Short mmCIF file of C-alpha atoms and ligand atoms in Angstrom, two decimals:
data_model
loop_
_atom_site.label_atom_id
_atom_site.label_comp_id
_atom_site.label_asym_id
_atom_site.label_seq_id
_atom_site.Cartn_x
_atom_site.Cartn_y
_atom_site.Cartn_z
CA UNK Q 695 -20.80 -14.81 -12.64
CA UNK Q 696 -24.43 -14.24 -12.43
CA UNK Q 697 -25.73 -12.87 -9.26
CA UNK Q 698 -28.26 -15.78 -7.09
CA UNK Q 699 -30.33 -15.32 -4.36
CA UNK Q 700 -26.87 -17.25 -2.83
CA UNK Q 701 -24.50 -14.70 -3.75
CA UNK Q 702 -22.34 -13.33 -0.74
CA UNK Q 703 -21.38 -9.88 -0.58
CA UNK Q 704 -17.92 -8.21 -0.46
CA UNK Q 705 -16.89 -4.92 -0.90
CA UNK Q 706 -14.69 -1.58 -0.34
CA UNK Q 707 -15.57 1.36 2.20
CA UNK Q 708 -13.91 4.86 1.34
CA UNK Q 709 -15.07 8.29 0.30
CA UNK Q 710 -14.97 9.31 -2.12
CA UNK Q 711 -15.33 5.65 -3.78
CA UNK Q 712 -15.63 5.87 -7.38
CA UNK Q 713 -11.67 6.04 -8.13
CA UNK Q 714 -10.95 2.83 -6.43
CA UNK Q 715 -9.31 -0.38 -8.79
CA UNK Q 716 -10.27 -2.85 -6.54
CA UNK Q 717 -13.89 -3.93 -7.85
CA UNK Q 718 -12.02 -4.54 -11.01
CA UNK Q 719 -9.27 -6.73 -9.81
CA UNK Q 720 -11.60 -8.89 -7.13
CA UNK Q 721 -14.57 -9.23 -9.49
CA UNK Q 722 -12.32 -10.26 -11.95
CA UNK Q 723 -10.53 -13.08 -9.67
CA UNK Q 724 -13.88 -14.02 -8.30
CA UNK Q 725 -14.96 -14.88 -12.06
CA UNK Q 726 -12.31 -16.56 -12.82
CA UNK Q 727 -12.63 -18.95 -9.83
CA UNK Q 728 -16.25 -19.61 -10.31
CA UNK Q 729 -17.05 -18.14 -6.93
CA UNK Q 730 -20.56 -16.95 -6.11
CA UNK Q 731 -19.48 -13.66 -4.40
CA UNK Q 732 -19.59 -10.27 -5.69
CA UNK Q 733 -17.35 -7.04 -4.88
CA UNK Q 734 -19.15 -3.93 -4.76
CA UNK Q 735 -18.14 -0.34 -3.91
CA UNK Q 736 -19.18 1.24 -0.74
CA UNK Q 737 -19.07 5.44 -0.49
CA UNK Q 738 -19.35 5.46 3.54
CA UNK Q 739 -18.97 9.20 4.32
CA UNK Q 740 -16.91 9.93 7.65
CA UNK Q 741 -19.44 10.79 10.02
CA UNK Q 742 -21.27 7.35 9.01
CA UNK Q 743 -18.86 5.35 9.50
CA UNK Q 744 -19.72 3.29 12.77
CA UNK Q 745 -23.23 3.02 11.37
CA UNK Q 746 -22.43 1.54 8.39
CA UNK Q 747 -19.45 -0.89 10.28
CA UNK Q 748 -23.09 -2.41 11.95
CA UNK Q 749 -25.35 -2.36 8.75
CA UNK Q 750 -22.48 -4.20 6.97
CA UNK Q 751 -22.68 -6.86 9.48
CA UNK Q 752 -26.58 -6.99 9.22
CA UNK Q 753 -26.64 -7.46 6.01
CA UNK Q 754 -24.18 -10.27 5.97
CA UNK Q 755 -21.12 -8.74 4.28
CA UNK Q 756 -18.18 -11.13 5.00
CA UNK Q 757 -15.46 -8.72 4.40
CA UNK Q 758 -14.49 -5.62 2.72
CA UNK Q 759 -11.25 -3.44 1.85
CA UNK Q 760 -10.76 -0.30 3.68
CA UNK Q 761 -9.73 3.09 2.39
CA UNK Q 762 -9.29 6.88 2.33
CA UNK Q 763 -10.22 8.38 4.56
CA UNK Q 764 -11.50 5.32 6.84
CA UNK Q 765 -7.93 3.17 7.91
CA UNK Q 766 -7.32 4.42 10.83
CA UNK Q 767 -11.20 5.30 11.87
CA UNK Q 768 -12.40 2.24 11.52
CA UNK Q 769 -9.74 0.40 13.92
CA UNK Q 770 -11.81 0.99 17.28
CA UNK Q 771 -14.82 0.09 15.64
CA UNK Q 772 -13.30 -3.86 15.51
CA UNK Q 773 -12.93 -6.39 17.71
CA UNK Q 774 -9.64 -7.60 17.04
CA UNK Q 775 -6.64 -6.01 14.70
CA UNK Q 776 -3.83 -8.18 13.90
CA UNK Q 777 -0.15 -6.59 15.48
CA UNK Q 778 0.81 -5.84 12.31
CA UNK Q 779 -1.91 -3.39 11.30
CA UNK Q 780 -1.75 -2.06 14.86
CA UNK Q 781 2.13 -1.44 13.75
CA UNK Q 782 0.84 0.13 11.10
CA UNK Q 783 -1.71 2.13 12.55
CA UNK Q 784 -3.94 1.41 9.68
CA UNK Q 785 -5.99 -1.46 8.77
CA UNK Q 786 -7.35 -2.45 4.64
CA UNK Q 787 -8.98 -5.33 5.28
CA UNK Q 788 -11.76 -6.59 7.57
CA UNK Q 789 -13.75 -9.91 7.47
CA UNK Q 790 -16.48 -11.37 9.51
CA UNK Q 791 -16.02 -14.07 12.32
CA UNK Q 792 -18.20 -15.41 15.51
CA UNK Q 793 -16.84 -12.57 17.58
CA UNK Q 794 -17.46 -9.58 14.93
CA UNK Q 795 -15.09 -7.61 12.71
CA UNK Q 796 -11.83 -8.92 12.38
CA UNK Q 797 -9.02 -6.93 10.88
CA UNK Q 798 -5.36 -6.22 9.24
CA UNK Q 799 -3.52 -4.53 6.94
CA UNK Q 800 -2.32 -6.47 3.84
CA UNK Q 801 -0.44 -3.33 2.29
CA UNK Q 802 3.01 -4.56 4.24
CA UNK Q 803 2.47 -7.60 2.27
CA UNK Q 804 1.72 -6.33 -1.27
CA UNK Q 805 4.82 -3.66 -0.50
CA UNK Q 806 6.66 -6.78 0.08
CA UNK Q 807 6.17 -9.10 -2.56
CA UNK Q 808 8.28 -7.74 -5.76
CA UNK Q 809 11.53 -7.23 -3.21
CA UNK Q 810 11.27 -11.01 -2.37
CA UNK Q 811 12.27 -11.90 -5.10
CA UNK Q 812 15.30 -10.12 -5.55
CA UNK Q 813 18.38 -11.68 -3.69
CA UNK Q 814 19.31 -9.49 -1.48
CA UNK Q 815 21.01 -9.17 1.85
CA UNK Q 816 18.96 -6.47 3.38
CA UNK Q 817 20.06 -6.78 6.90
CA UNK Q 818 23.12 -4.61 5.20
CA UNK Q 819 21.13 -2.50 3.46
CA UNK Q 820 19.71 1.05 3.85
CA UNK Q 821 16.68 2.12 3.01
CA UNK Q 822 15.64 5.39 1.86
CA UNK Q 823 11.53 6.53 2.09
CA UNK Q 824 10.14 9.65 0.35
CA UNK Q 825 7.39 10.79 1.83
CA UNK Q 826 5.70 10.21 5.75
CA UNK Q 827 1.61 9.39 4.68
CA UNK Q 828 -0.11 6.63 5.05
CA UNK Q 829 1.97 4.60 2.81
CA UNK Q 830 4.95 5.35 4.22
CA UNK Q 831 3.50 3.65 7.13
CA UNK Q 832 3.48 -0.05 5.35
CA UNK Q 833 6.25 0.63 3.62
CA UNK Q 834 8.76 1.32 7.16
CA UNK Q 835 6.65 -1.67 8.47
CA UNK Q 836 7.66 -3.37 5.39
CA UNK Q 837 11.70 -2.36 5.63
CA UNK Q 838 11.36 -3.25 9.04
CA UNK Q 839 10.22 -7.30 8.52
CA UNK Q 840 12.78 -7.03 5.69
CA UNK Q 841 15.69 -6.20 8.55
CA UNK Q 842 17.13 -2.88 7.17
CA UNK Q 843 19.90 -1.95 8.59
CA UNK Q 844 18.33 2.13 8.66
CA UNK Q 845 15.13 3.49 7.24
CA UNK Q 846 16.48 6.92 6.58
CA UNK Q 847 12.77 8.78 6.04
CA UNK Q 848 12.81 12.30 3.76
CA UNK Q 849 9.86 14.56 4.29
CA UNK Q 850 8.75 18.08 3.27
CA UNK Q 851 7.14 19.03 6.30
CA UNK Q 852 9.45 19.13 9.83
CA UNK Q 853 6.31 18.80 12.16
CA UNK Q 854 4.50 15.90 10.43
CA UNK Q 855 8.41 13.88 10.09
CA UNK Q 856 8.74 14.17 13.28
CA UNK Q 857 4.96 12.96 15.00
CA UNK Q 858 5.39 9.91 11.97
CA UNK Q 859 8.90 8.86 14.43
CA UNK Q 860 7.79 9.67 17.18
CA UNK Q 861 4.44 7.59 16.32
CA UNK Q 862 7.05 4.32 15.92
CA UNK Q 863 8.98 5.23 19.15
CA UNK Q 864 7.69 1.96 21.28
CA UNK Q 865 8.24 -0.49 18.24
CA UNK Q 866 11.26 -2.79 17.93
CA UNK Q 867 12.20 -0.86 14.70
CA UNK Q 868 12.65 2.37 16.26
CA UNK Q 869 16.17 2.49 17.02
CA UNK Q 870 16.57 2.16 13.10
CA UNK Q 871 14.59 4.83 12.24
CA UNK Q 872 16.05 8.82 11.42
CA UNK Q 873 13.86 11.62 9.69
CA UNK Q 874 16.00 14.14 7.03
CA UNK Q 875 14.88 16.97 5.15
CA UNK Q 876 14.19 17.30 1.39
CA UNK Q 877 17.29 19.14 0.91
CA UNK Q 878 19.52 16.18 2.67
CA UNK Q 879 18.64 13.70 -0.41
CA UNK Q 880 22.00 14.30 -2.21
CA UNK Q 881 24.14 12.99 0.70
CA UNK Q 882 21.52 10.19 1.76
CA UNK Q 883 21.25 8.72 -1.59
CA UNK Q 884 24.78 7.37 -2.28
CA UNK Q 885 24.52 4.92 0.91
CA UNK Q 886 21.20 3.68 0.28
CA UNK Q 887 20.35 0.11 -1.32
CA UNK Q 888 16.51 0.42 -1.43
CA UNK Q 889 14.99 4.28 -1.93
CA UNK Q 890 10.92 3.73 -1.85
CA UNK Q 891 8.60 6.83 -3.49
CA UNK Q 892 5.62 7.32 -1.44
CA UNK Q 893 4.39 10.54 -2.21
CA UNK Q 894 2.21 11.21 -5.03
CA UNK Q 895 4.62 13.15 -7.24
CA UNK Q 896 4.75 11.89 -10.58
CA UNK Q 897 1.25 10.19 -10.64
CA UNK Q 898 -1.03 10.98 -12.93
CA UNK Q 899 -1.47 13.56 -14.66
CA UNK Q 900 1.32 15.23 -13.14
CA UNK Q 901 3.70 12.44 -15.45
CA UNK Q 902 6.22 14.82 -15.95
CA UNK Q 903 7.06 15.46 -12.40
CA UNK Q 904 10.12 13.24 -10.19
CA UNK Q 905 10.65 13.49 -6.80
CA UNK Q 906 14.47 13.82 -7.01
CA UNK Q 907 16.03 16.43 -9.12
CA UNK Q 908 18.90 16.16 -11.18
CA UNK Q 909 21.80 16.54 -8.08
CA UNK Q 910 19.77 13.99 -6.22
CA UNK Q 911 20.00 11.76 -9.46
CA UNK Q 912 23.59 11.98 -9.99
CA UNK Q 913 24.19 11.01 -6.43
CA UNK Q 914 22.12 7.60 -7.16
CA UNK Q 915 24.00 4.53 -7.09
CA UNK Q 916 23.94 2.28 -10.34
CA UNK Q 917 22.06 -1.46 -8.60
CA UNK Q 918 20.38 0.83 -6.07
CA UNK Q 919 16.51 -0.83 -6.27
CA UNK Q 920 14.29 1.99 -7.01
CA UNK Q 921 10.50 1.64 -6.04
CA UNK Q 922 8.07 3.75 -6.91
CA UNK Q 923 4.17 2.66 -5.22
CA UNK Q 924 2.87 4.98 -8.63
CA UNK Q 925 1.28 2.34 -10.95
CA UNK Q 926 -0.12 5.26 -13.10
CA UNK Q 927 1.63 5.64 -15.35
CA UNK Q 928 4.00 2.89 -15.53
CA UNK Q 929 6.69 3.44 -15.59
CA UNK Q 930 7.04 7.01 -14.04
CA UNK Q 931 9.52 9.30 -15.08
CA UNK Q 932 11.33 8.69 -11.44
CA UNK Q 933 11.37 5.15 -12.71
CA UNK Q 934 12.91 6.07 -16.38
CA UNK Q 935 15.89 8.43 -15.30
CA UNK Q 936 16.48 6.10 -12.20
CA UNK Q 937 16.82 2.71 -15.11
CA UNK Q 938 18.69 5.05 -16.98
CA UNK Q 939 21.59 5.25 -14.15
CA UNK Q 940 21.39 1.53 -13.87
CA UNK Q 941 18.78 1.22 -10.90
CA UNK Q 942 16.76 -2.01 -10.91
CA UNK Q 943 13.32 -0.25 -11.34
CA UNK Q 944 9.87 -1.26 -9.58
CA UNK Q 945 6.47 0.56 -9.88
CA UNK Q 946 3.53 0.35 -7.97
CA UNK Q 947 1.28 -2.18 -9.72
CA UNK Q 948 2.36 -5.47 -8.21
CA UNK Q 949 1.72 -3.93 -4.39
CA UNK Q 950 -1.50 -2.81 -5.45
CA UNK Q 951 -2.40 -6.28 -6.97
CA UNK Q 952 -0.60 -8.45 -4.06
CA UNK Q 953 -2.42 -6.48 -1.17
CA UNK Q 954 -5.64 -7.23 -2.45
CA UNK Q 955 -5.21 -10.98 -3.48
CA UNK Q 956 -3.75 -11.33 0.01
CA UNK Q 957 -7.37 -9.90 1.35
CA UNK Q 958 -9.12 -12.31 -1.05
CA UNK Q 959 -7.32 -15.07 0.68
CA UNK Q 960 -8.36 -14.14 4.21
CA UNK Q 961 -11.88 -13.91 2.84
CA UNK Q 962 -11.89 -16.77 -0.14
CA UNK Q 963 -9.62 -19.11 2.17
CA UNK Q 964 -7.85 -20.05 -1.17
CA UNK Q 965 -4.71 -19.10 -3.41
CA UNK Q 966 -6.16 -16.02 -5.10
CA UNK Q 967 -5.15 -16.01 -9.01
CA UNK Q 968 -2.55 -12.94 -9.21
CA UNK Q 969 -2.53 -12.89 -13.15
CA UNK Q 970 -6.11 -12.67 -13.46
CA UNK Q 971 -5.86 -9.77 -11.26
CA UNK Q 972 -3.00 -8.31 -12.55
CA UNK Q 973 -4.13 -8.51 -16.11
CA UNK Q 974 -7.78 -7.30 -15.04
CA UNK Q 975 -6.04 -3.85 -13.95
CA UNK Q 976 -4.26 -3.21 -16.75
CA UNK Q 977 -7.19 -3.63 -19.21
CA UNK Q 978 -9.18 -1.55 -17.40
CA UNK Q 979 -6.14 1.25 -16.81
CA UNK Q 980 -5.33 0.93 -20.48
P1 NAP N 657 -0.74 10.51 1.70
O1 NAP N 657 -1.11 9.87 3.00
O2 NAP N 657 -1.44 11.74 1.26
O3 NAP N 657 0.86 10.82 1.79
C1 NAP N 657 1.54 11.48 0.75
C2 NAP N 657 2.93 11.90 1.23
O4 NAP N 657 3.59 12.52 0.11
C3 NAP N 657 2.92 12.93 2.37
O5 NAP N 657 4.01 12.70 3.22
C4 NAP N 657 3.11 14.25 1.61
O6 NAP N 657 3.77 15.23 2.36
C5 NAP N 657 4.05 13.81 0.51
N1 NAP N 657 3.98 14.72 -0.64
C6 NAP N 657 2.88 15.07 -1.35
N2 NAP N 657 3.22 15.92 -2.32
C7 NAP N 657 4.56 16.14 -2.20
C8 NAP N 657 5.50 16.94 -2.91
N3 NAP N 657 5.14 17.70 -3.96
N4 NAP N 657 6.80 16.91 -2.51
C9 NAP N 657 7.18 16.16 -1.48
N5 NAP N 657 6.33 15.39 -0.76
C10 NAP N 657 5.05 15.37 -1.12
O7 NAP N 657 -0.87 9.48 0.48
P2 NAP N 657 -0.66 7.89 0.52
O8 NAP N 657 -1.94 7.22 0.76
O9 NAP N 657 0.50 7.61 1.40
O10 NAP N 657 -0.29 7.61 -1.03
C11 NAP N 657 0.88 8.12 -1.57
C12 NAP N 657 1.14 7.54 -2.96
O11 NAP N 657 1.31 6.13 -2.87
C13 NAP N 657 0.02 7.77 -3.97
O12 NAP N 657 0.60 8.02 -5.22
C14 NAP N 657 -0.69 6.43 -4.00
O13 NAP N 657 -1.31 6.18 -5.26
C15 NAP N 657 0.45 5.47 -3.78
N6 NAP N 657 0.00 4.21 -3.18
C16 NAP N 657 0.16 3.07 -3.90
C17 NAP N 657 -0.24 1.87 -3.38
C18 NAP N 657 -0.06 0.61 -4.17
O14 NAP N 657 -0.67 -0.40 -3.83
N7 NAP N 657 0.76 0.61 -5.18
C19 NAP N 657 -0.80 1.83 -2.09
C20 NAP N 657 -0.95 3.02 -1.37
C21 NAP N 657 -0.53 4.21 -1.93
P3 NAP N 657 2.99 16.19 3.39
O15 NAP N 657 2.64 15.29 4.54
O16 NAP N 657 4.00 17.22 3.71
O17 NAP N 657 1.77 16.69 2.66
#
């Protein structure tokens, strides 16, 4: 698409910037719909945040992505955030309207998307999280929409499991909710249907890493769904050994690719082309 004097801007804020897929996925759907818009990356260091919030709507920006370290600091600096990113505690995705910045987090709905299709009755299920970051946030949002019967969440670090529960405590979810220690994983594992990998182990390059050693593996049920938000590599080794006790295996690459066409929506106000996105990113990781 060749840049006019009509082009309208869109972007991602985050620091540092330079790692960040999403130019390559939006630019590529914009392209392919014959848009005249362009994505561009945005390093915004902390401190200059609020400044560059304004200068973004100066210049006309209609929307942007949000990321490390900026989800949560940019909340106050909105107008309105949807309930679900207030949830959340974390919004990704802002866009312009006649009252100022508008925003929400679309990572619930990328998280989301591959488990909809599998026919499930999750309202029996359990649902195991490793990990209590910022993903972990859309992802108990996410077992929460889906009607879990528990989201059992494992973490290494007593003080930060318990402020993420406590941080859920006036939701309608939090009666559902229990925190566990690494060590617990063994006995957890055997009663739950959905166990979710949000913590970086595994990612690249540590490839040869797992989150669950080999007691926690044996105690994994065979058609347990395994889902692992790593999309580098793909598949993980967590992935490999869990397929290899039967677990119906998901990485991290259809999240990543549904959370940004659902921003492109709320900007584009049309079906964004998920292919084109998805095929874009694995080009460019290849
Ligand atoms: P984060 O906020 O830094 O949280 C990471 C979590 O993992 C923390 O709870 C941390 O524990 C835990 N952790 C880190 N190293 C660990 C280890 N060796 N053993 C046990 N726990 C460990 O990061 P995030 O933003 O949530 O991202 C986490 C992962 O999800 C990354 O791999 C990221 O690429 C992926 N992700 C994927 C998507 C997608 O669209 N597919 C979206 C978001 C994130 P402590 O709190 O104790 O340090």
């Amino acid at each position: 698409m060749m840049i006019t004097g009509k082009t309208s801007l869109l972007g991602v804020i985050g620091y540092p910037i330079s790692h960040s897929l999403s130019p390559v996925m939006h630019n590529a759907a914009i392209d392919y719909l014959g848009l005249n818009y362009v994505y561009v990356p945005l390093p915004i260091k902390p401190d200059h945040l609020a400044t560059a919030v304004a200068g973004l709507a100066a210049i006309g920006l209609r929307g942007f992505n949000v990321t490390i370290p900026h989800k949560q600091a940019i909340m106050p600096l909105l107008t309105a955030v949807s309930p679900l990113a207030q949830a959340v505690g974390a919004v990704n995705t802002v866009w312009w309207t006649d009252t100022g910045w508008h925003g929400t987090n679309t990572d619930v709905a990328g998280f989301l998307s591959p488990l909809r299709s599998q026919e499930q009755d999750w309202t029996t299920m359990d649902a195991l999280i490793l990990g209590n970051g910022g993903a972990a946030r859309a992802v108990v949002a996410g077992c929460g929409e889906l009607g879990c019967s528990r989201i059992h969440i494992v973490g290494r670090d007593p003080q930060k499991l318990q402020a993420f529960v406590d941080s859920w405590a006036a939701t309608p979810i939090a009666d559902r909710l229990s925190i566990h220690p690494w060590e617990t994983l063994p006995g957890l594992l055997p009663t739950a249907g959905l166990v979710v990998n949000t913590t970086p182990v595994g990612m690249a390059p540590q490839v040869d890493a797992s989150p669950l050693d080999a007691l926690a593996l044996d105690a994994l049920r065979p058609g347990t769904i395994v889902y692992d938000l790593i999309y580098t590599p793909r598949p993980t080794l967590l992935l490999r050994q869990a397929a290899d006790r039967g677990a119906i295996v998901l990485d991290g690459l259809d999240m990543l690719v549904c959370q940004g066409a659902a921003a492109l929506e709320i900007w584009i106000q049309q079906p964004a082309p998920l292919e084109i996105m998805g095929q874009a990113l694995l080009t460019y990781l290849a």
